[in-house]
Tab-separated table of C-alpha atoms in Angstrom:
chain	number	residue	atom	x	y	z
A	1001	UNK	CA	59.974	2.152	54.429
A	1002	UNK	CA	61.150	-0.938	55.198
A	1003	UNK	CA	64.405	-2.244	56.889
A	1004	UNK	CA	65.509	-4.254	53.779
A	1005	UNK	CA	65.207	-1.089	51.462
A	1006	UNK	CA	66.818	0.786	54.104
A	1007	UNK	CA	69.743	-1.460	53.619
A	1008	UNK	CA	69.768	-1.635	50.034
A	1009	UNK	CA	69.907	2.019	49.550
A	1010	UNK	CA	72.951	2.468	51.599
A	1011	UNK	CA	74.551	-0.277	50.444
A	1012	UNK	CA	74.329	1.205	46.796
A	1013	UNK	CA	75.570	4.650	48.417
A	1014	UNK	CA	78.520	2.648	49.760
A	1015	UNK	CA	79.767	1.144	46.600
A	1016	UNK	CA	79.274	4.290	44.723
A	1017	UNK	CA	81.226	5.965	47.004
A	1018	UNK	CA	84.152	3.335	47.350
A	1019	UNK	CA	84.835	2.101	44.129
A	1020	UNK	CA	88.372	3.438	43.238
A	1021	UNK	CA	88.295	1.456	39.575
A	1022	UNK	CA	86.768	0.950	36.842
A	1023	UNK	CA	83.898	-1.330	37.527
A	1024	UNK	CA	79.925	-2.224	36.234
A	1025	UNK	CA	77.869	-0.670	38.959
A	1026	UNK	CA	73.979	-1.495	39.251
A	1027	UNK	CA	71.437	0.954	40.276
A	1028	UNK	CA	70.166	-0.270	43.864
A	1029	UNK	CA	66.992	1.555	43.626
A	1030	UNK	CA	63.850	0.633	45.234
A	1031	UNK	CA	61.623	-0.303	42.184
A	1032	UNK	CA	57.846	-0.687	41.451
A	1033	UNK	CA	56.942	1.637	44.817
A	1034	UNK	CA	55.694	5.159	44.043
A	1035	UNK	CA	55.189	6.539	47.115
A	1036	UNK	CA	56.605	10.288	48.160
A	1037	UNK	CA	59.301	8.417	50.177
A	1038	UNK	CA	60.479	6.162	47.362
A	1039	UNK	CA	60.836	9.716	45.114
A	1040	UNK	CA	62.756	11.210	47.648
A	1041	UNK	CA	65.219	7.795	48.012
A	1042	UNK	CA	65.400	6.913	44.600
A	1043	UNK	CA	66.862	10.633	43.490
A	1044	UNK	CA	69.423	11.121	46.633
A	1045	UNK	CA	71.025	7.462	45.173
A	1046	UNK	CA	71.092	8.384	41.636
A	1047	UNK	CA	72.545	11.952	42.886
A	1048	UNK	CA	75.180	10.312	44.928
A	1049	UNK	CA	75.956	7.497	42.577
A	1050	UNK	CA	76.016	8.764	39.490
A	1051	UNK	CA	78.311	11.735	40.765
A	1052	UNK	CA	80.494	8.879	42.226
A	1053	UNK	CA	80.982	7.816	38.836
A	1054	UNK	CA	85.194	7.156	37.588
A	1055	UNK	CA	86.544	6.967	34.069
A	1056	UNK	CA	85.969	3.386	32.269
A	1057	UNK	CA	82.846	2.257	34.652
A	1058	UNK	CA	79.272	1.147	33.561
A	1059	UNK	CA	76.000	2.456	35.623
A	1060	UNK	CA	72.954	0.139	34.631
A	1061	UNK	CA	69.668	0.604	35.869
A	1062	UNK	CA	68.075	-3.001	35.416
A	1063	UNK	CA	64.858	-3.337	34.003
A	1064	UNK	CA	62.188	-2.257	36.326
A	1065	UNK	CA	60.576	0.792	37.167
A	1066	UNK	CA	62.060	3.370	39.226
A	1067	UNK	CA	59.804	6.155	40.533
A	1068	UNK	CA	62.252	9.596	41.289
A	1069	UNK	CA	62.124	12.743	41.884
A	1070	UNK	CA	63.805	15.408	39.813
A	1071	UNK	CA	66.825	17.773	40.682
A	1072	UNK	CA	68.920	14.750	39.564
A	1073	UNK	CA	72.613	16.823	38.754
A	1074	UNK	CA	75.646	15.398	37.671
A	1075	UNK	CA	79.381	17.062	37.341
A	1076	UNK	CA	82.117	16.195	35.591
A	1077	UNK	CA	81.790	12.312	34.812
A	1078	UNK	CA	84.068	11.173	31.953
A	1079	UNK	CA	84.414	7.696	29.705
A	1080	UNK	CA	81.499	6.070	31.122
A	1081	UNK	CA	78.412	4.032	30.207
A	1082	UNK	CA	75.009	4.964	31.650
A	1083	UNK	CA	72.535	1.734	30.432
A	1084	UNK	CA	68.991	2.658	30.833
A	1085	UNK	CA	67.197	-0.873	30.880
A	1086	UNK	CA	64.415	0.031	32.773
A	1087	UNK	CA	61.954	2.998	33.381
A	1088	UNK	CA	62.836	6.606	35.387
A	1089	UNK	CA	59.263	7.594	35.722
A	1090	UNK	CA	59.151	11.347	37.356
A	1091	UNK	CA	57.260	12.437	40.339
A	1092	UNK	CA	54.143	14.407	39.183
A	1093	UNK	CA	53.561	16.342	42.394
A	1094	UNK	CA	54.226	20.048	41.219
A	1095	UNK	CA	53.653	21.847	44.529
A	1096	UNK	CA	57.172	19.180	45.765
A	1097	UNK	CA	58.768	19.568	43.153
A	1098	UNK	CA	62.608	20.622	44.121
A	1099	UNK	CA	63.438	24.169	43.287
A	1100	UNK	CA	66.638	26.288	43.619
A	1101	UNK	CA	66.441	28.986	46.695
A	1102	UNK	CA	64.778	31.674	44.276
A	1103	UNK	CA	61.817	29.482	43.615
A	1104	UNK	CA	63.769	28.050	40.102
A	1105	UNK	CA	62.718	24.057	39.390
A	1106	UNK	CA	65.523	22.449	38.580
A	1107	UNK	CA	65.722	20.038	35.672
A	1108	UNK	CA	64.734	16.110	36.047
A	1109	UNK	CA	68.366	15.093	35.108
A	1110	UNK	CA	71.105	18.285	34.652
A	1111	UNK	CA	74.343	16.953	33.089
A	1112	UNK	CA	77.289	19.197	33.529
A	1113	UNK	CA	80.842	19.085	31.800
A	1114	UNK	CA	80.865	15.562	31.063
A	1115	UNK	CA	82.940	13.729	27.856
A	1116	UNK	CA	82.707	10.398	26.482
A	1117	UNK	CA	79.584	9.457	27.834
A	1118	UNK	CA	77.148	7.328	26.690
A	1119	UNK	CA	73.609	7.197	27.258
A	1120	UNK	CA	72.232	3.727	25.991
A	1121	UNK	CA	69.601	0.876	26.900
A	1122	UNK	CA	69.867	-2.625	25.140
A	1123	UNK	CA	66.087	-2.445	24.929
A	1124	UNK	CA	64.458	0.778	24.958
A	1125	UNK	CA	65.068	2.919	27.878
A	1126	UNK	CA	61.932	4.971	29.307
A	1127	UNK	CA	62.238	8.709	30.760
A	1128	UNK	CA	58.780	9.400	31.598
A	1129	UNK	CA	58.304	13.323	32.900
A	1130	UNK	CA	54.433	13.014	32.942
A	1131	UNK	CA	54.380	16.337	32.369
A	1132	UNK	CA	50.323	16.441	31.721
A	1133	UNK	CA	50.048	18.046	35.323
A	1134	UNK	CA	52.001	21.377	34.138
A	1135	UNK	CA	50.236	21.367	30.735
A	1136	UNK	CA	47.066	23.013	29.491
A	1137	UNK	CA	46.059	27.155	29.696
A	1138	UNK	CA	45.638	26.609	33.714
A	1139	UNK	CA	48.957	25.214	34.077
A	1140	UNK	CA	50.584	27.594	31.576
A	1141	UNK	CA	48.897	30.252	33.637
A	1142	UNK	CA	50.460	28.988	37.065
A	1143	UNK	CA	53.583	27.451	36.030
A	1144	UNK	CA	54.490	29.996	32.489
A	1145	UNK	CA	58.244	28.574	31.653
A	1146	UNK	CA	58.953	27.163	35.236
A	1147	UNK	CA	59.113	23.605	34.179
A	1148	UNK	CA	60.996	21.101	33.965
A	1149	UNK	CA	63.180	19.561	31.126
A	1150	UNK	CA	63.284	15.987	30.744
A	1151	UNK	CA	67.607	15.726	30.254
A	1152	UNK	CA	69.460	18.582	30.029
A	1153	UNK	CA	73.521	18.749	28.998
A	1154	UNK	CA	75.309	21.727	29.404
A	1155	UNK	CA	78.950	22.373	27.987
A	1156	UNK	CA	79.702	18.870	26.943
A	1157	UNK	CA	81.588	16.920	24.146
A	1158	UNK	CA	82.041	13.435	22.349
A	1159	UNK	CA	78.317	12.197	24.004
A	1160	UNK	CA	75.893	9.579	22.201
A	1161	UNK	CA	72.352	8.986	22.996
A	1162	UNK	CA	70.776	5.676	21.568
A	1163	UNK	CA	67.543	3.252	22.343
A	1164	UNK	CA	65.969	6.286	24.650
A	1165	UNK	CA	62.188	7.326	24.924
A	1166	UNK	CA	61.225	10.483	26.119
A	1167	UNK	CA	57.674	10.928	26.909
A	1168	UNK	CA	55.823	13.753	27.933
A	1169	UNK	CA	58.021	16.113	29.269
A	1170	UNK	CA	56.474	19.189	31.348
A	1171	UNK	CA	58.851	21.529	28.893
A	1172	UNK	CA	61.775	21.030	26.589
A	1173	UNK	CA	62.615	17.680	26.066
A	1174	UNK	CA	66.027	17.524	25.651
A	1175	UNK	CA	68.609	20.456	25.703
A	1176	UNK	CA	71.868	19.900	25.386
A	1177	UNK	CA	74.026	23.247	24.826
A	1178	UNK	CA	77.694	24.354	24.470
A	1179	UNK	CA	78.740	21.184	23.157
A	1180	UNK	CA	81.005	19.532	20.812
A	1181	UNK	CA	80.499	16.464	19.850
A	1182	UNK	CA	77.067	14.876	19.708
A	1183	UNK	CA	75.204	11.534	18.114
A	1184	UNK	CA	71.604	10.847	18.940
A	1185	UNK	CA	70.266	8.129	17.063
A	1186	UNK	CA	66.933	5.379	17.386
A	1187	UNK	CA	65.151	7.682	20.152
A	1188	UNK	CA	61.803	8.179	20.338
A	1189	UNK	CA	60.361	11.598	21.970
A	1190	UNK	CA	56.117	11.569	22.685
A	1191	UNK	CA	54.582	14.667	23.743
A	1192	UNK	CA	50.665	14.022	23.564
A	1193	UNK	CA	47.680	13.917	25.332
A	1194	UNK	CA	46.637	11.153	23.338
A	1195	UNK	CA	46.238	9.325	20.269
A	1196	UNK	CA	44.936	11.669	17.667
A	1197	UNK	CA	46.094	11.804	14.687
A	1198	UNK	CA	47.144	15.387	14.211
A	1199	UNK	CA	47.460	18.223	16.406
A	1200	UNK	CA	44.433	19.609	17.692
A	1201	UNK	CA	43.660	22.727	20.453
A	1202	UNK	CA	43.746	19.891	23.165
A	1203	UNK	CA	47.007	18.300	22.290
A	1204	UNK	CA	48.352	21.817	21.649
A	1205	UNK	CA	48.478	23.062	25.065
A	1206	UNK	CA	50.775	21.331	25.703
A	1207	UNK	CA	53.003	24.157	25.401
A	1208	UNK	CA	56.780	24.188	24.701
A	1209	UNK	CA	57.363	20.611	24.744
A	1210	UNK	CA	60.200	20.878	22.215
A	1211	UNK	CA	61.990	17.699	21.055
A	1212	UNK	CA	65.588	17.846	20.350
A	1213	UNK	CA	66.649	21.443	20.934
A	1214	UNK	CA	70.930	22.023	20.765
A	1215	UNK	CA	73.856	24.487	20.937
A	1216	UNK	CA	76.635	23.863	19.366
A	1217	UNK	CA	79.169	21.949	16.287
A	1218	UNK	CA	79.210	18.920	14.789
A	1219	UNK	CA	75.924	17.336	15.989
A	1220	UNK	CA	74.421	14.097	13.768
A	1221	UNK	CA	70.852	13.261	14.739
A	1222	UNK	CA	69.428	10.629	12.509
A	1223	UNK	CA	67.049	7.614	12.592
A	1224	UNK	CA	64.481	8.876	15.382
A	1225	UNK	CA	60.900	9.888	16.448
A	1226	UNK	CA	59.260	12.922	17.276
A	1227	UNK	CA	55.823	13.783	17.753
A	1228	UNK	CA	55.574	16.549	20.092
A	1229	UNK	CA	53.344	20.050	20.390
A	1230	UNK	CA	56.742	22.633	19.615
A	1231	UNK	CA	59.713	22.803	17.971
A	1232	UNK	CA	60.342	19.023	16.857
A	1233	UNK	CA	64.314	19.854	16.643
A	1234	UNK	CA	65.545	22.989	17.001
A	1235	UNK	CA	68.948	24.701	16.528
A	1236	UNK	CA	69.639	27.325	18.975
A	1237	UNK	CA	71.792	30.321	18.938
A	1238	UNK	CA	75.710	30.210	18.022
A	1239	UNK	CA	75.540	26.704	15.884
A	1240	UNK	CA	76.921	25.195	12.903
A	1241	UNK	CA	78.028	21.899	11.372
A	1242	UNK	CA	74.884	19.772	12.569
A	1243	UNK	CA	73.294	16.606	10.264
A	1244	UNK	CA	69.833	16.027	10.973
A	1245	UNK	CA	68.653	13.075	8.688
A	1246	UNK	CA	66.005	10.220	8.692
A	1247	UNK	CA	63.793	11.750	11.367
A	1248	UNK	CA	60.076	11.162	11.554
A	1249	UNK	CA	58.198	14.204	12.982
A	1250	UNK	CA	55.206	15.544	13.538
A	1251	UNK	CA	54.989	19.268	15.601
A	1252	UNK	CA	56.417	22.619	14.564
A	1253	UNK	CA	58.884	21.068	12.578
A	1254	UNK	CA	62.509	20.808	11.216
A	1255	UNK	CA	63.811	24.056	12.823
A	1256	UNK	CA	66.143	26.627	13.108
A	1257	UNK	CA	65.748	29.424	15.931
A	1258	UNK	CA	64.795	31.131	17.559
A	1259	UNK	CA	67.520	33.076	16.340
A	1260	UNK	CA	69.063	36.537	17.977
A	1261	UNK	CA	72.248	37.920	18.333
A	1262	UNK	CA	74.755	35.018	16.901
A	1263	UNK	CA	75.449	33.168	13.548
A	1264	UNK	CA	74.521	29.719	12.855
A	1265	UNK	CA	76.218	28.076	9.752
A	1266	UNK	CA	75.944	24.846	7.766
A	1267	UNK	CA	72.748	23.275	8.903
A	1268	UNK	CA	71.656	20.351	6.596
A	1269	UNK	CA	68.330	18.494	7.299
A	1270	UNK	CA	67.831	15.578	5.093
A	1271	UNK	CA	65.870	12.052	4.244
A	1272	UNK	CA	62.397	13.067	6.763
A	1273	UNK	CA	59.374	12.566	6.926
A	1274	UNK	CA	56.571	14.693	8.500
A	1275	UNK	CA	52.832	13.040	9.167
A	1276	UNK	CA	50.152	15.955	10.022
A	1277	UNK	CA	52.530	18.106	11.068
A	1278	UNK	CA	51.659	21.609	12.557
A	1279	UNK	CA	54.496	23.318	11.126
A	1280	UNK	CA	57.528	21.877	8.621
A	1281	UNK	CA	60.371	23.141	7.615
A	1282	UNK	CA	60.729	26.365	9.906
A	1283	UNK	CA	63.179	28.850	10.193
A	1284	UNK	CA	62.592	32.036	12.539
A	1285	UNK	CA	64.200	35.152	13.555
A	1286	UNK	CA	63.527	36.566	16.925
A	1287	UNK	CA	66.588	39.467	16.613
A	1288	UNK	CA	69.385	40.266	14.597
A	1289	UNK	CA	71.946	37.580	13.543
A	1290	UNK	CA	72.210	35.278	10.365
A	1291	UNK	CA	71.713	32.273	9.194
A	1292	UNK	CA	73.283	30.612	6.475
A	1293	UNK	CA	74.594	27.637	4.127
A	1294	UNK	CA	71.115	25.865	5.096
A	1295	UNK	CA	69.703	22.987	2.969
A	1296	UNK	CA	66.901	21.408	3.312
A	1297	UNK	CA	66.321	17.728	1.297
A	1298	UNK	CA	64.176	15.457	0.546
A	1299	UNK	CA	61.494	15.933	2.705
A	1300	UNK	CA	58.128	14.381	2.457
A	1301	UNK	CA	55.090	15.851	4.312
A	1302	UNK	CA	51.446	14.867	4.229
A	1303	UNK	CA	48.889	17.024	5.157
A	1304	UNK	CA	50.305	20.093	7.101
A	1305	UNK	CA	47.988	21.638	9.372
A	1306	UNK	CA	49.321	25.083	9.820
A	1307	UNK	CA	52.402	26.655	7.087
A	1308	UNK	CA	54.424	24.194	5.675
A	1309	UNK	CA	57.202	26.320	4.490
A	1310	UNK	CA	57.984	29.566	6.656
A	1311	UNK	CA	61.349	31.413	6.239
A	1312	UNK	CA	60.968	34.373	8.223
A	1313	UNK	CA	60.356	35.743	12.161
A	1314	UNK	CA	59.753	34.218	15.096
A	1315	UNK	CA	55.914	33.462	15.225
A	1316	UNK	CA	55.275	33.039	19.180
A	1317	UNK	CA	53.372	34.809	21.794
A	1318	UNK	CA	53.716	36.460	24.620
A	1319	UNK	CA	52.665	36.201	28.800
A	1320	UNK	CA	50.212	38.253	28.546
A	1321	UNK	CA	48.775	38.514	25.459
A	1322	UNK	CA	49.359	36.374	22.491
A	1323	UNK	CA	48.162	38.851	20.049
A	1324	UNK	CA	50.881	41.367	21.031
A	1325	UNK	CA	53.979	39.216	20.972
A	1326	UNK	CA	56.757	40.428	18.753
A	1327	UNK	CA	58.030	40.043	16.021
A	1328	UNK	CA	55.480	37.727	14.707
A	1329	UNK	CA	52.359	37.153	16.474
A	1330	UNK	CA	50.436	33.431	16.821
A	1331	UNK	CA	47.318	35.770	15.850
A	1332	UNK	CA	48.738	36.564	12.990
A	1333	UNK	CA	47.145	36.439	9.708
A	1334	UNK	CA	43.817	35.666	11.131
A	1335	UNK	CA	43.595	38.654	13.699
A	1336	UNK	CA	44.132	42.297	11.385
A	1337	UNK	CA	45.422	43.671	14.122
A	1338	UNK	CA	48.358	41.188	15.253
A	1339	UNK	CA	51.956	42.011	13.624
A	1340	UNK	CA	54.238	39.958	11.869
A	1341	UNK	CA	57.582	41.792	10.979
A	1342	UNK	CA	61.349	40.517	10.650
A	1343	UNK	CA	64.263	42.198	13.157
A	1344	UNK	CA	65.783	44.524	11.047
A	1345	UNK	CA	69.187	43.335	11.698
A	1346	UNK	CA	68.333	39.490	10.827
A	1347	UNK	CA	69.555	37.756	7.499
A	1348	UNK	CA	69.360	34.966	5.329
A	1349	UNK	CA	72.135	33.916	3.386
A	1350	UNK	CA	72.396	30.888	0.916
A	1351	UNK	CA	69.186	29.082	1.854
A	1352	UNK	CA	68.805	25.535	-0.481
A	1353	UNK	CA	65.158	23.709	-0.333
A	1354	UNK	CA	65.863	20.589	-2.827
A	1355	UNK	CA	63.351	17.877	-3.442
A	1356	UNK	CA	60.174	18.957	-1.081
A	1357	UNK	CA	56.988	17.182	-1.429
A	1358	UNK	CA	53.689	18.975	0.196
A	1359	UNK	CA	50.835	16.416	-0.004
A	1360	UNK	CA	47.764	18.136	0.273
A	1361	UNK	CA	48.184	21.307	3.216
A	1362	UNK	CA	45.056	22.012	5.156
A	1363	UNK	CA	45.625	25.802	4.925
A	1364	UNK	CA	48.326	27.834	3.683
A	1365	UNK	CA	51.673	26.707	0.975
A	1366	UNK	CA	53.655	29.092	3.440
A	1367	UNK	CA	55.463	32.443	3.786
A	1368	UNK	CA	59.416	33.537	2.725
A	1369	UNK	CA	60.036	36.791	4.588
A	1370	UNK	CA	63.124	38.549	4.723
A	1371	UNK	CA	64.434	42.103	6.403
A	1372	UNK	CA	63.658	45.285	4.651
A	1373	UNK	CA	67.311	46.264	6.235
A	1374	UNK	CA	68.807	42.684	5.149
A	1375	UNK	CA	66.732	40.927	2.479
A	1376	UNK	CA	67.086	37.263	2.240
A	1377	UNK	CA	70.562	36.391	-0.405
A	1378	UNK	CA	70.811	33.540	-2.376
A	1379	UNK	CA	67.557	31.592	-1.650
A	1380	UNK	CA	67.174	28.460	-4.318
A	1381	UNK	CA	63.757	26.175	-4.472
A	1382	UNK	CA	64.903	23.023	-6.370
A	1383	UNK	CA	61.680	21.031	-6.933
A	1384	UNK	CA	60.030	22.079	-4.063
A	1385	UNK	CA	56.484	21.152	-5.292
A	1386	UNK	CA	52.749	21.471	-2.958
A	1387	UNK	CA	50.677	19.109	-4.470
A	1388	UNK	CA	47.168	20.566	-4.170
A	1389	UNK	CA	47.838	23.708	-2.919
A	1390	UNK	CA	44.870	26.060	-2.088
A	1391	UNK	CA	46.724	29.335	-2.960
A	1392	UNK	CA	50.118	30.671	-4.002
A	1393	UNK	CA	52.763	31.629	-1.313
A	1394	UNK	CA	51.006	34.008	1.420
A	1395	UNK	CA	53.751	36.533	1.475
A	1396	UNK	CA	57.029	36.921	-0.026
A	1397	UNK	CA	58.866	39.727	0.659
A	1398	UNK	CA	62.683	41.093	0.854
A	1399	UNK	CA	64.689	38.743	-1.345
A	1400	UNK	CA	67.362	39.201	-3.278
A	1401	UNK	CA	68.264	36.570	-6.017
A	1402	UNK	CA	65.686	33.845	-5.406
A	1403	UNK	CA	65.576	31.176	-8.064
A	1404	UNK	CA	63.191	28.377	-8.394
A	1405	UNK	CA	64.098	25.583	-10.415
A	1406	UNK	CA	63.338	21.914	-11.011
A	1407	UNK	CA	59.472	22.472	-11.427
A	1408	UNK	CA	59.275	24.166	-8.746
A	1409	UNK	CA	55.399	24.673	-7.884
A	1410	UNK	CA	54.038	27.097	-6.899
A	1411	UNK	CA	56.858	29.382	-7.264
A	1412	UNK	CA	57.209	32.448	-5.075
A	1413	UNK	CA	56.129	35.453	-6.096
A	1414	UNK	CA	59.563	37.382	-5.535
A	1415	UNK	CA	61.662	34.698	-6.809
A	1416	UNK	CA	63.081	34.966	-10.760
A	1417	UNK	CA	61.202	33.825	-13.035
């Protein structure tokens, strides 16, 4: 490397390290190089500088393109602005990759206990994981769930995202969990192998690139994109007041789960659209636990691939052998042998779908499945309508007071009439 870089990147070490106020700092990275050296420079100075970080100053990363490594982790930072202008674009060497003592990868960018932070870009600020090299059955086979997340924020509050692309991330997206306090609005998330225009087996392996998956309360996501090969959004485990409105998606859906062992409570997603999307609205089970006070509203989608509407278990598979995964197997309908069951101890309670449109599914209307132990209360279709369907629901089972109103079509077979 040479001598001038050398300088730079201890400079920018020094003024992240002495700064005692509050004060705009500029990234001093070395940019447009993407050599193993440059990886290994450019992560030590965001480590070091954005843990130098005190309350009231602005980090900017100027326009260019920054090539990094990951096991970027940052602690306790509070009331500051972090301006993506340019591109973070991630090393794609898997066999360097960093990785804790026990052989763990760590994330791309781990965010600790931080508050009042905000994650912006003037423009549109590019996080690029190229996660292609730990996709496909091979890499699946190699790597299983020891990859990378693009951003991940754990036990957080008060943070805003804005102007942010995400693009093919080697697993989740974005997790942020345990927090209180959350906006994310005009961000784009990509997770493709290219440009067709649905999701087909070769796009599909690109497993468990979830978009937006969170923990938490009072979370607002609106006004983004999401085309991805998983969960599209996803509420986790132990959640409730969360606002997920004018999102454009295309992947396994609007979700909730999996679910096991916790309640989640007043979920509302709102105002969407979904183009060719694999799943739609999806909630799922994978123990006991409940969910309720859910509504779902106006949502558009055209041409679902897979089950547009599925209220039930977790459909997912497992290691070894997809067939065999409980409680609800990705073989399942199609293989006679696969299972698809709810936890006994899992429950539904006050469920609202209100103005869905289904334009023209490719396969099934969709599936309502509740515990024989804990049927499904209160479930209420409100012009929820599949406009060509090939066949009523596939299965409805275990409900208790389901009402369809609104002209409602096809109704479910276990609702009242």
């Amino acid at each position: 490397m040479k001598s001038a870089k050398n300088i730079e990147y201890f400079v920018g070490i020094l003024l992240a390290l002495t700064f005692g106020h509050a004060a705009v700092i500029r990234y001093s990275g070395i940019a447009n190089d993407f050599s193993s050296s440059t990886g290994l420079v450019n992560a030590a100075l965001l480590n070091v500088t954005l843990n130098s970080l005190k309350s009231g100053d602005e980090f900017i990363i100027p326009a260019n393109k920054y090539f990094t490594d990951g096991g970027i982790v940052v602690k306790d930072i509070s009331n500051v602005i972090l301006h993506f202008e340019g591109s973070l674009i991630f090393n794609n060497n898997t066999k360097i990759w960093p990785k804790t003592a026990d052989g763990k990868v760590l994330e791309c960018l781990y965010f600790e206990n931080i508050s009042n932070v905000t994650f912006t870009s003037s423009n549109i600020g590019l996080f690029d994981g190229q996660g292609e090299v730990w996709w496909g059955l091979l890499g699946y086979a190699e790597y299983l769930e020891n990859r990378p997340r693009i951003l991940t924020i754990v036990g957080s509050q008060n943070l805003l995202l804005e102007n942010l692309y995400f693009k093919n991330s080697p697993y989740w997206t974005v997790w942020i969990h345990e927090v209180d306090g959350l906006e994310i609005r005009h961000c784009n998330i990509s997770a493709r192998r290219n440009d067709f225009d649905g999701h087909d087996d070769f796009n599909l392996v690109a497993f468990n690139t979830d978009g937006f998956d969170v923990t938490g309360k009072n979370v607002w996501i609106h006004d983004c994109t999401i085309w991805n090969q998983d969960d599209c959004i996803a509420v986790k485990d132990g959640s409730e007041n969360m606002l997920f409105e004018r999102i454009n998606a295309s992947g396994l859906g609007l979700v909730i789960g999996s679910i096991g062992g916790s309640t989640v409570k007043n979920i509302t997603f709102r105002n969407s659209y979904l183009h060719k999307t694999y799943k739609g609205i999806y909630t799922k089970f994978r123990g006991p636990g409940i969910i309720q006070d859910v509504l779902y509203e106006n949502i558009v989608m055209f041409e679902p691939e897979q089950w547009p509407i599925w209220i039930g278990p977790a459909q997912q598979a497992d290691d070894v052998d997809i067939c065999k995964a409980d409680p609800c197997s990705l073989c399942w309908p199609e293989d006679s042998s696969a299972q698809c069951n709810m936890p006994a101890g899992a429950q539904y309670i006050n469920l609202i779908l209100r103005n869905i449109t289904v334009i023209n599914p490719a396969k099934r209307t969709g599936i309502i499945l509740g515990s024989a132990t804990h049927p499904i209360q209160n479930i209420t279709f409100d012009n929820v309508v599949v406009q060509n369907a090939t066949e009523e629901y596939f299965l409805c089972q275990n409900v208790v007071n389901g009402i369809a109103i609104g002209g409602t079509s096809p109704i479910p077979s276990c609702f009242n009439k």
